[in-house]
Amino acid sequence: MTAPWWREGVVHEVYVRSFSDGTGDGVGDLPGLRARLPYLRDLGVDAIWVTPFYPSADHDAGYDVIDHRAVDPRLGTLDDLDAVVADAHALGLRVMVDLVLNHVSSEHPWFRAAAEAGPGSAERARFHVRPGRDGGALPPTGWPSIFGGSAWEPFGDGEWYLHLFDVHQPDLNHDHPDVRADAERTLRFWLDRGVDGVRFDAAGGLTKDPAYPELPDGWQPGHASPYSDLDGVHDHYRRFAKVLSEYDGDRVGVAEVWGEPHVIGPYVRPDELQQAFAIDPLFRPLDATLWRRLLAEQLDAVVRHGRLPAWAHGNHDVKRAATRWGEDGARAVLLLMLALPGCVYLYAGDELALPEVDLPDEAITDPTYRRSGGTDRGRDGARVPLPWTTGPAPYGFAPDGTPTWLPQPDGWGTHAVERQEADPDSMLALTRRAIRLRDELWRGAGDEVTWLESLPAGWLGFRRGAATCVTRFGAGPDPDLGGLGEVLLTGGASDGSATWWLRGDRPGTTTDEEAGWDRR
Ligand code: GLC
């Protein structure tokens, strides 16, 4: 029996608003994506995850959803979505959609009704609504919003509603039967249309402690909280997993969870989802000892449930990989992740090594900027529309002369697809080669990783199947890799981090001693 595609696949995250504009309004859309599907086929990825394209008030770039079972007219139509799925399938690509079930837009009909209906109403029971303290003057608890400020907003009549994100994203109460039924209906709606998988946005937030306890003294973001990753949240993923299993084909559900390995492991128990993101490494500096521990922990947390990790190389919520780790680091980590057991999620534009853009203040749309009082510049710098041609602006993203929803900086065309396609040393060329070679070397190689225990300090390496992956974190001399096998691919820089893939041509000969390296 062959393993399902997602187990060791590569998924490209298409941030739809910034991928390609087919209609000429400066915002990426479904027709734009459809026209670029051959590019994604050529990249060699198995699937795309398309970020929200539902009707939205755009207070959080589409993650504030007004109707979960429709397409925002600015981004296309349901027919366009069907055409994306059909064309993708014809090209051998799968399509995953992004389900935002934790909250809705404040313009969603349910929330409008709740605002109007008043305190204690049935309409408000679909949300997390509490009386304020001090006769309604103060928020019910001191819970902070993930985007800054309080997580509670007053209705103005003594009751407050919970929003873990922006004030325009009220949290749904998933203990309410209407909310549960609606979530399931949404899931079936997209699966019925033939999508191959689902990303569950803000997956850990669906269950809140009904006692709404105060956070303990000294609590910090990232610590356990009464609104994330509670035991009860797993009942939802068991239900969703059951729905997914009713559909034919290898459908996949991936949980967007930001916790450490022990937090994400439970989401991939055999009766839950197929994947939960391994996001933790995204925030970590490139240090060999640290990464050896991180990677081993991530593997252990999911392999014990018979699953493999879903490595995130980047995404639309963090700084661009080429800025976070440097371009050499982004290359080295890409090759490292592609060599590990599991599925790799690559963020559109990172295959071009796009840098984070420092946008002018007035161009920033991310609610975190406003809610943090300007101290956090937010995530827009990683969402600037992609450059397809060398110029002029908008670099093939939209028809000539169209201003883009986030401004592209001068010189953006130096990173263009057109240019990188012609350069064998480009990040794009490396990504294409690596994805193909990975399939040949490692797909189906199983979950076993044999770490090379005696590499020099600053190095990390392992054998899998008949090949070896070795990473040097940071600059340093290149040891003689000859003893490990024939070098097949290198990604990184001689004066920075780098990863080498080698074919271990004689099984059993790729030990550190034979490579002539000193033990630490
Ligand atoms: C997820 C999304 C992020 C969004 C948030 C609220 O973390 O990835 O972009 O802002 O959920 O929906």
PDB file of N, CA, C and O in Angstrom, residues 453-515:
ATOM      1  N   GLU A 453      26.406  11.107  15.343  1.00  0.00           N
ATOM      2  CA  GLU A 453      26.620  11.595  16.710  1.00  0.00           C
ATOM      3  C   GLU A 453      27.900  12.378  16.905  1.00  0.00           C
ATOM      4  O   GLU A 453      28.080  13.014  17.919  1.00  0.00           O
ATOM      5  N   SER A 454      28.830  12.274  15.990  1.00  0.00           N
ATOM      6  CA  SER A 454      30.136  12.876  16.325  1.00  0.00           C
ATOM      7  C   SER A 454      30.586  13.898  15.289  1.00  0.00           C
ATOM      8  O   SER A 454      31.757  14.008  14.986  1.00  0.00           O
ATOM      9  N   LEU A 455      29.635  14.630  14.777  1.00  0.00           N
ATOM     10  CA  LEU A 455      30.018  15.705  13.859  1.00  0.00           C
ATOM     11  C   LEU A 455      30.690  16.827  14.656  1.00  0.00           C
ATOM     12  O   LEU A 455      30.475  16.951  15.855  1.00  0.00           O
ATOM     13  N   PRO A 456      31.457  17.651  13.976  1.00  0.00           N
ATOM     14  CA  PRO A 456      32.072  18.774  14.685  1.00  0.00           C
ATOM     15  C   PRO A 456      31.004  19.681  15.290  1.00  0.00           C
ATOM     16  O   PRO A 456      29.859  19.689  14.825  1.00  0.00           O
ATOM     17  N   ALA A 457      31.383  20.471  16.277  1.00  0.00           N
ATOM     18  CA  ALA A 457      30.436  21.411  16.896  1.00  0.00           C
ATOM     19  C   ALA A 457      29.861  22.308  15.807  1.00  0.00           C
ATOM     20  O   ALA A 457      30.563  22.717  14.881  1.00  0.00           O
ATOM     21  N   GLY A 458      28.566  22.588  15.914  1.00  0.00           N
ATOM     22  CA  GLY A 458      27.925  23.460  14.922  1.00  0.00           C
ATOM     23  C   GLY A 458      27.361  22.703  13.733  1.00  0.00           C
ATOM     24  O   GLY A 458      26.784  23.309  12.830  1.00  0.00           O
ATOM     25  N   TRP A 459      27.509  21.387  13.729  1.00  0.00           N
ATOM     26  CA  TRP A 459      26.999  20.575  12.625  1.00  0.00           C
ATOM     27  C   TRP A 459      25.896  19.657  13.114  1.00  0.00           C
ATOM     28  O   TRP A 459      25.869  19.242  14.271  1.00  0.00           O
ATOM     29  N   LEU A 460      25.011  19.325  12.185  1.00  0.00           N
ATOM     30  CA  LEU A 460      23.927  18.379  12.478  1.00  0.00           C
ATOM     31  C   LEU A 460      23.792  17.472  11.264  1.00  0.00           C
ATOM     32  O   LEU A 460      23.807  17.956  10.131  1.00  0.00           O
ATOM     33  N   GLY A 461      23.667  16.206  11.510  1.00  0.00           N
ATOM     34  CA  GLY A 461      23.531  15.323  10.351  1.00  0.00           C
ATOM     35  C   GLY A 461      22.780  14.059  10.707  1.00  0.00           C
ATOM     36  O   GLY A 461      22.682  13.678  11.873  1.00  0.00           O
ATOM     37  N   PHE A 462      22.212  13.455   9.699  1.00  0.00           N
ATOM     38  CA  PHE A 462      21.522  12.187   9.922  1.00  0.00           C
ATOM     39  C   PHE A 462      21.481  11.395   8.628  1.00  0.00           C
ATOM     40  O   PHE A 462      21.611  11.955   7.533  1.00  0.00           O
ATOM     41  N   ARG A 463      21.316  10.110   8.812  1.00  0.00           N
ATOM     42  CA  ARG A 463      21.102   9.233   7.664  1.00  0.00           C
ATOM     43  C   ARG A 463      19.651   8.815   7.656  1.00  0.00           C
ATOM     44  O   ARG A 463      19.043   8.609   8.699  1.00  0.00           O
ATOM     45  N   ARG A 464      19.113   8.722   6.473  1.00  0.00           N
ATOM     46  CA  ARG A 464      17.761   8.187   6.277  1.00  0.00           C
ATOM     47  C   ARG A 464      17.807   7.390   5.009  1.00  0.00           C
ATOM     48  O   ARG A 464      18.243   7.900   3.978  1.00  0.00           O
ATOM     49  N   GLY A 465      17.334   6.182   5.073  1.00  0.00           N
ATOM     50  CA  GLY A 465      17.376   5.364   3.866  1.00  0.00           C
ATOM     51  C   GLY A 465      18.813   5.283   3.373  1.00  0.00           C
ATOM     52  O   GLY A 465      19.742   5.103   4.158  1.00  0.00           O
ATOM     53  N   ALA A 466      18.980   5.472   2.093  1.00  0.00           N
ATOM     54  CA  ALA A 466      20.312   5.321   1.504  1.00  0.00           C
ATOM     55  C   ALA A 466      21.034   6.651   1.353  1.00  0.00           C
ATOM     56  O   ALA A 466      21.986   6.762   0.602  1.00  0.00           O
ATOM     57  N   ALA A 467      20.554   7.684   2.025  1.00  0.00           N
ATOM     58  CA  ALA A 467      21.180   8.993   1.839  1.00  0.00           C
ATOM     59  C   ALA A 467      21.419   9.684   3.179  1.00  0.00           C
ATOM     60  O   ALA A 467      20.905   9.269   4.225  1.00  0.00           O
ATOM     61  N   THR A 468      22.207  10.722   3.118  1.00  0.00           N
ATOM     62  CA  THR A 468      22.636  11.434   4.325  1.00  0.00           C
ATOM     63  C   THR A 468      22.396  12.926   4.121  1.00  0.00           C
ATOM     64  O   THR A 468      22.577  13.437   3.018  1.00  0.00           O
ATOM     65  N   CYS A 469      21.987  13.581   5.199  1.00  0.00           N
ATOM     66  CA  CYS A 469      21.792  15.029   5.169  1.00  0.00           C
ATOM     67  C   CYS A 469      22.670  15.628   6.258  1.00  0.00           C
ATOM     68  O   CYS A 469      22.613  15.183   7.410  1.00  0.00           O
ATOM     69  N   VAL A 470      23.472  16.606   5.896  1.00  0.00           N
ATOM     70  CA  VAL A 470      24.389  17.223   6.855  1.00  0.00           C
ATOM     71  C   VAL A 470      24.222  18.741   6.776  1.00  0.00           C
ATOM     72  O   VAL A 470      24.238  19.304   5.681  1.00  0.00           O
ATOM     73  N   THR A 471      24.057  19.376   7.931  1.00  0.00           N
ATOM     74  CA  THR A 471      23.885  20.838   7.953  1.00  0.00           C
ATOM     75  C   THR A 471      24.967  21.475   8.813  1.00  0.00           C
ATOM     76  O   THR A 471      25.232  21.007   9.925  1.00  0.00           O
ATOM     77  N   ARG A 472      25.566  22.515   8.276  1.00  0.00           N
ATOM     78  CA  ARG A 472      26.474  23.329   9.086  1.00  0.00           C
ATOM     79  C   ARG A 472      25.717  24.597   9.463  1.00  0.00           C
ATOM     80  O   ARG A 472      25.246  25.325   8.595  1.00  0.00           O
ATOM     81  N   PHE A 473      25.548  24.820  10.757  1.00  0.00           N
ATOM     82  CA  PHE A 473      24.844  26.017  11.223  1.00  0.00           C
ATOM     83  C   PHE A 473      25.851  27.146  11.371  1.00  0.00           C
ATOM     84  O   PHE A 473      26.727  27.107  12.224  1.00  0.00           O
ATOM     85  N   GLY A 474      25.758  28.130  10.510  1.00  0.00           N
ATOM     86  CA  GLY A 474      26.692  29.251  10.545  1.00  0.00           C
ATOM     87  C   GLY A 474      27.939  28.948   9.722  1.00  0.00           C
ATOM     88  O   GLY A 474      28.092  27.852   9.166  1.00  0.00           O
ATOM     89  N   ALA A 475      28.809  29.950   9.664  1.00  0.00           N
ATOM     90  CA  ALA A 475      30.020  29.804   8.855  1.00  0.00           C
ATOM     91  C   ALA A 475      30.977  28.813   9.508  1.00  0.00           C
ATOM     92  O   ALA A 475      30.887  28.539  10.697  1.00  0.00           O
ATOM     93  N   GLY A 476      31.888  28.293   8.740  1.00  0.00           N
ATOM     94  CA  GLY A 476      32.879  27.387   9.292  1.00  0.00           C
ATOM     95  C   GLY A 476      33.555  26.647   8.169  1.00  0.00           C
ATOM     96  O   GLY A 476      33.083  26.687   7.028  1.00  0.00           O
ATOM     97  N   PRO A 477      34.646  25.963   8.491  1.00  0.00           N
ATOM     98  CA  PRO A 477      35.343  25.234   7.428  1.00  0.00           C
ATOM     99  C   PRO A 477      34.491  24.061   6.941  1.00  0.00           C
ATOM    100  O   PRO A 477      33.739  23.476   7.719  1.00  0.00           O
ATOM    101  N   ASP A 478      34.578  23.732   5.680  1.00  0.00           N
ATOM    102  CA  ASP A 478      33.884  22.560   5.152  1.00  0.00           C
ATOM    103  C   ASP A 478      34.750  21.338   5.434  1.00  0.00           C
ATOM    104  O   ASP A 478      35.852  21.242   4.908  1.00  0.00           O
ATOM    105  N   PRO A 479      34.253  20.409   6.246  1.00  0.00           N
ATOM    106  CA  PRO A 479      35.050  19.191   6.395  1.00  0.00           C
ATOM    107  C   PRO A 479      34.975  18.380   5.113  1.00  0.00           C
ATOM    108  O   PRO A 479      34.144  18.652   4.253  1.00  0.00           O
ATOM    109  N   ASP A 480      35.821  17.402   5.004  1.00  0.00           N
ATOM    110  CA  ASP A 480      35.796  16.557   3.823  1.00  0.00           C
ATOM    111  C   ASP A 480      34.568  15.652   3.903  1.00  0.00           C
ATOM    112  O   ASP A 480      34.469  14.798   4.773  1.00  0.00           O
ATOM    113  N   LEU A 481      33.610  15.927   3.031  1.00  0.00           N
ATOM    114  CA  LEU A 481      32.357  15.158   3.077  1.00  0.00           C
ATOM    115  C   LEU A 481      32.467  13.850   2.312  1.00  0.00           C
ATOM    116  O   LEU A 481      31.541  13.053   2.314  1.00  0.00           O
ATOM    117  N   GLY A 482      33.609  13.633   1.683  1.00  0.00           N
ATOM    118  CA  GLY A 482      33.758  12.484   0.794  1.00  0.00           C
ATOM    119  C   GLY A 482      33.402  11.152   1.443  1.00  0.00           C
ATOM    120  O   GLY A 482      32.778  10.302   0.820  1.00  0.00           O
ATOM    121  N   GLY A 483      33.772  11.010   2.705  1.00  0.00           N
ATOM    122  CA  GLY A 483      33.537   9.735   3.370  1.00  0.00           C
ATOM    123  C   GLY A 483      32.081   9.421   3.585  1.00  0.00           C
ATOM    124  O   GLY A 483      31.703   8.288   3.871  1.00  0.00           O
ATOM    125  N   LEU A 484      31.227  10.438   3.482  1.00  0.00           N
ATOM    126  CA  LEU A 484      29.793  10.213   3.699  1.00  0.00           C
ATOM    127  C   LEU A 484      29.073   9.822   2.422  1.00  0.00           C
ATOM    128  O   LEU A 484      27.910   9.448   2.448  1.00  0.00           O
ATOM    129  N   GLY A 485      29.724   9.921   1.316  1.00  0.00           N
ATOM    130  CA  GLY A 485      29.075   9.569   0.047  1.00  0.00           C
ATOM    131  C   GLY A 485      29.235  10.691  -0.955  1.00  0.00           C
ATOM    132  O   GLY A 485      29.883  11.710  -0.688  1.00  0.00           O
ATOM    133  N   GLU A 486      28.595  10.510  -2.070  1.00  0.00           N
ATOM    134  CA  GLU A 486      28.700  11.482  -3.163  1.00  0.00           C
ATOM    135  C   GLU A 486      27.764  12.655  -2.878  1.00  0.00           C
ATOM    136  O   GLU A 486      26.596  12.461  -2.540  1.00  0.00           O
ATOM    137  N   VAL A 487      28.284  13.892  -2.976  1.00  0.00           N
ATOM    138  CA  VAL A 487      27.435  15.066  -2.739  1.00  0.00           C
ATOM    139  C   VAL A 487      26.471  15.232  -3.908  1.00  0.00           C
ATOM    140  O   VAL A 487      26.882  15.303  -5.069  1.00  0.00           O
ATOM    141  N   LEU A 488      25.192  15.270  -3.596  1.00  0.00           N
ATOM    142  CA  LEU A 488      24.170  15.379  -4.642  1.00  0.00           C
ATOM    143  C   LEU A 488      23.625  16.791  -4.769  1.00  0.00           C
ATOM    144  O   LEU A 488      23.232  17.209  -5.841  1.00  0.00           O
ATOM    145  N   LEU A 489      23.569  17.487  -3.640  1.00  0.00           N
ATOM    146  CA  LEU A 489      22.961  18.810  -3.659  1.00  0.00           C
ATOM    147  C   LEU A 489      23.482  19.607  -2.466  1.00  0.00           C
ATOM    148  O   LEU A 489      23.640  19.058  -1.376  1.00  0.00           O
ATOM    149  N   THR A 490      23.715  20.889  -2.686  1.00  0.00           N
ATOM    150  CA  THR A 490      24.155  21.771  -1.600  1.00  0.00           C
ATOM    151  C   THR A 490      23.253  23.000  -1.596  1.00  0.00           C
ATOM    152  O   THR A 490      22.962  23.545  -2.653  1.00  0.00           O
ATOM    153  N   GLY A 491      22.854  23.418  -0.413  1.00  0.00           N
ATOM    154  CA  GLY A 491      22.077  24.653  -0.315  1.00  0.00           C
ATOM    155  C   GLY A 491      22.612  25.477   0.835  1.00  0.00           C
ATOM    156  O   GLY A 491      22.760  24.983   1.948  1.00  0.00           O
ATOM    157  N   GLY A 492      22.926  26.741   0.558  1.00  0.00           N
ATOM    158  CA  GLY A 492      23.456  27.599   1.606  1.00  0.00           C
ATOM    159  C   GLY A 492      24.643  28.361   1.055  1.00  0.00           C
ATOM    160  O   GLY A 492      24.754  28.557  -0.148  1.00  0.00           O
ATOM    161  N   ALA A 493      25.516  28.796   1.948  1.00  0.00           N
ATOM    162  CA  ALA A 493      26.638  29.605   1.483  1.00  0.00           C
ATOM    163  C   ALA A 493      27.909  29.195   2.197  1.00  0.00           C
ATOM    164  O   ALA A 493      27.866  28.702   3.324  1.00  0.00           O
ATOM    165  N   SER A 494      29.052  29.437   1.555  1.00  0.00           N
ATOM    166  CA  SER A 494      30.312  29.025   2.164  1.00  0.00           C
ATOM    167  C   SER A 494      30.611  29.858   3.408  1.00  0.00           C
ATOM    168  O   SER A 494      31.289  29.417   4.317  1.00  0.00           O
ATOM    169  N   ASP A 495      30.059  31.080   3.473  1.00  0.00           N
ATOM    170  CA  ASP A 495      30.317  31.901   4.651  1.00  0.00           C
ATOM    171  C   ASP A 495      29.086  31.981   5.563  1.00  0.00           C
ATOM    172  O   ASP A 495      28.936  32.895   6.359  1.00  0.00           O
ATOM    173  N   GLY A 496      28.192  31.009   5.427  1.00  0.00           N
ATOM    174  CA  GLY A 496      27.009  30.985   6.288  1.00  0.00           C
ATOM    175  C   GLY A 496      26.558  29.546   6.482  1.00  0.00           C
ATOM    176  O   GLY A 496      27.355  28.615   6.336  1.00  0.00           O
ATOM    177  N   SER A 497      25.288  29.361   6.805  1.00  0.00           N
ATOM    178  CA  SER A 497      24.786  28.008   7.003  1.00  0.00           C
ATOM    179  C   SER A 497      24.658  27.288   5.663  1.00  0.00           C
ATOM    180  O   SER A 497      24.454  27.930   4.624  1.00  0.00           O
ATOM    181  N   ALA A 498      24.774  25.989   5.722  1.00  0.00           N
ATOM    182  CA  ALA A 498      24.631  25.219   4.479  1.00  0.00           C
ATOM    183  C   ALA A 498      24.219  23.783   4.810  1.00  0.00           C
ATOM    184  O   ALA A 498      24.503  23.279   5.895  1.00  0.00           O
ATOM    185  N   THR A 499      23.516  23.184   3.870  1.00  0.00           N
ATOM    186  CA  THR A 499      23.135  21.778   4.008  1.00  0.00           C
ATOM    187  C   THR A 499      23.606  21.015   2.777  1.00  0.00           C
ATOM    188  O   THR A 499      23.528  21.519   1.655  1.00  0.00           O
ATOM    189  N   TRP A 500      24.087  19.827   3.022  1.00  0.00           N
ATOM    190  CA  TRP A 500      24.518  18.950   1.925  1.00  0.00           C
ATOM    191  C   TRP A 500      23.676  17.676   1.941  1.00  0.00           C
ATOM    192  O   TRP A 500      23.396  17.125   3.022  1.00  0.00           O
ATOM    193  N   TRP A 501      23.293  17.237   0.782  1.00  0.00           N
ATOM    194  CA  TRP A 501      22.668  15.910   0.636  1.00  0.00           C
ATOM    195  C   TRP A 501      23.680  15.003  -0.055  1.00  0.00           C
ATOM    196  O   TRP A 501      24.275  15.380  -1.072  1.00  0.00           O
ATOM    197  N   LEU A 502      23.820  13.831   0.510  1.00  0.00           N
ATOM    198  CA  LEU A 502      24.805  12.897  -0.042  1.00  0.00           C
ATOM    199  C   LEU A 502      24.182  11.530  -0.219  1.00  0.00           C
ATOM    200  O   LEU A 502      23.352  11.098   0.585  1.00  0.00           O
ATOM    201  N   ARG A 503      24.627  10.867  -1.264  1.00  0.00           N
ATOM    202  CA  ARG A 503      24.189   9.495  -1.431  1.00  0.00           C
ATOM    203  C   ARG A 503      25.176   8.601  -0.696  1.00  0.00           C
ATOM    204  O   ARG A 503      26.380   8.677  -0.949  1.00  0.00           O
ATOM    205  N   GLY A 504      24.699   7.849   0.255  1.00  0.00           N
ATOM    206  CA  GLY A 504      25.565   6.902   0.947  1.00  0.00           C
ATOM    207  C   GLY A 504      25.697   5.691   0.044  1.00  0.00           C
ATOM    208  O   GLY A 504      24.865   4.812   0.056  1.00  0.00           O
ATOM    209  N   ASP A 505      26.744   5.693  -0.793  1.00  0.00           N
ATOM    210  CA  ASP A 505      26.773   4.703  -1.872  1.00  0.00           C
ATOM    211  C   ASP A 505      27.079   3.299  -1.375  1.00  0.00           C
ATOM    212  O   ASP A 505      26.696   2.326  -1.991  1.00  0.00           O
ATOM    213  N   ARG A 506      27.816   3.225  -0.247  1.00  0.00           N
ATOM    214  CA  ARG A 506      28.078   1.897   0.297  1.00  0.00           C
ATOM    215  C   ARG A 506      27.418   1.817   1.664  1.00  0.00           C
ATOM    216  O   ARG A 506      27.902   2.413   2.622  1.00  0.00           O
ATOM    217  N   PRO A 507      26.322   1.087   1.753  1.00  0.00           N
ATOM    218  CA  PRO A 507      25.610   1.061   3.028  1.00  0.00           C
ATOM    219  C   PRO A 507      26.555   0.706   4.174  1.00  0.00           C
ATOM    220  O   PRO A 507      27.407  -0.156   4.022  1.00  0.00           O
ATOM    221  N   GLY A 508      26.435   1.404   5.251  1.00  0.00           N
ATOM    222  CA  GLY A 508      27.238   1.063   6.419  1.00  0.00           C
ATOM    223  C   GLY A 508      28.579   1.778   6.453  1.00  0.00           C
ATOM    224  O   GLY A 508      29.316   1.657   7.414  1.00  0.00           O
ATOM    225  N   THR A 509      28.897   2.537   5.422  1.00  0.00           N
ATOM    226  CA  THR A 509      30.209   3.177   5.446  1.00  0.00           C
ATOM    227  C   THR A 509      30.130   4.649   5.819  1.00  0.00           C
ATOM    228  O   THR A 509      31.144   5.318   5.871  1.00  0.00           O
ATOM    229  N   THR A 510      28.950   5.124   6.077  1.00  0.00           N
ATOM    230  CA  THR A 510      28.858   6.568   6.302  1.00  0.00           C
ATOM    231  C   THR A 510      28.923   6.899   7.788  1.00  0.00           C
ATOM    232  O   THR A 510      28.066   7.581   8.315  1.00  0.00           O
ATOM    233  N   THR A 511      29.911   6.383   8.456  1.00  0.00           N
ATOM    234  CA  THR A 511      30.067   6.762   9.853  1.00  0.00           C
ATOM    235  C   THR A 511      30.995   7.963   9.942  1.00  0.00           C
ATOM    236  O   THR A 511      31.760   8.238   9.025  1.00  0.00           O
ATOM    237  N   ASP A 512      30.938   8.632  11.060  1.00  0.00           N
ATOM    238  CA  ASP A 512      31.759   9.830  11.209  1.00  0.00           C
ATOM    239  C   ASP A 512      33.249   9.482  11.158  1.00  0.00           C
ATOM    240  O   ASP A 512      34.046  10.208  10.587  1.00  0.00           O
ATOM    241  N   GLU A 513      33.587   8.337  11.767  1.00  0.00           N
ATOM    242  CA  GLU A 513      34.998   7.959  11.774  1.00  0.00           C
ATOM    243  C   GLU A 513      35.520   7.809  10.357  1.00  0.00           C
ATOM    244  O   GLU A 513      36.579   8.296  10.002  1.00  0.00           O
ATOM    245  N   GLU A 514      34.673   7.166   9.543  1.00  0.00           N
ATOM    246  CA  GLU A 514      35.133   6.957   8.180  1.00  0.00           C
ATOM    247  C   GLU A 514      35.207   8.249   7.393  1.00  0.00           C
ATOM    248  O   GLU A 514      35.956   8.364   6.434  1.00  0.00           O
ATOM    249  N   ALA A 515      34.407   9.222   7.810  1.00  0.00           N
ATOM    250  CA  ALA A 515      34.479  10.511   7.136  1.00  0.00           C
ATOM    251  C   ALA A 515      35.715  11.288   7.579  1.00  0.00           C
ATOM    252  O   ALA A 515      36.033  12.330   7.033  1.00  0.00           O
TER     253      ALA A 515
END
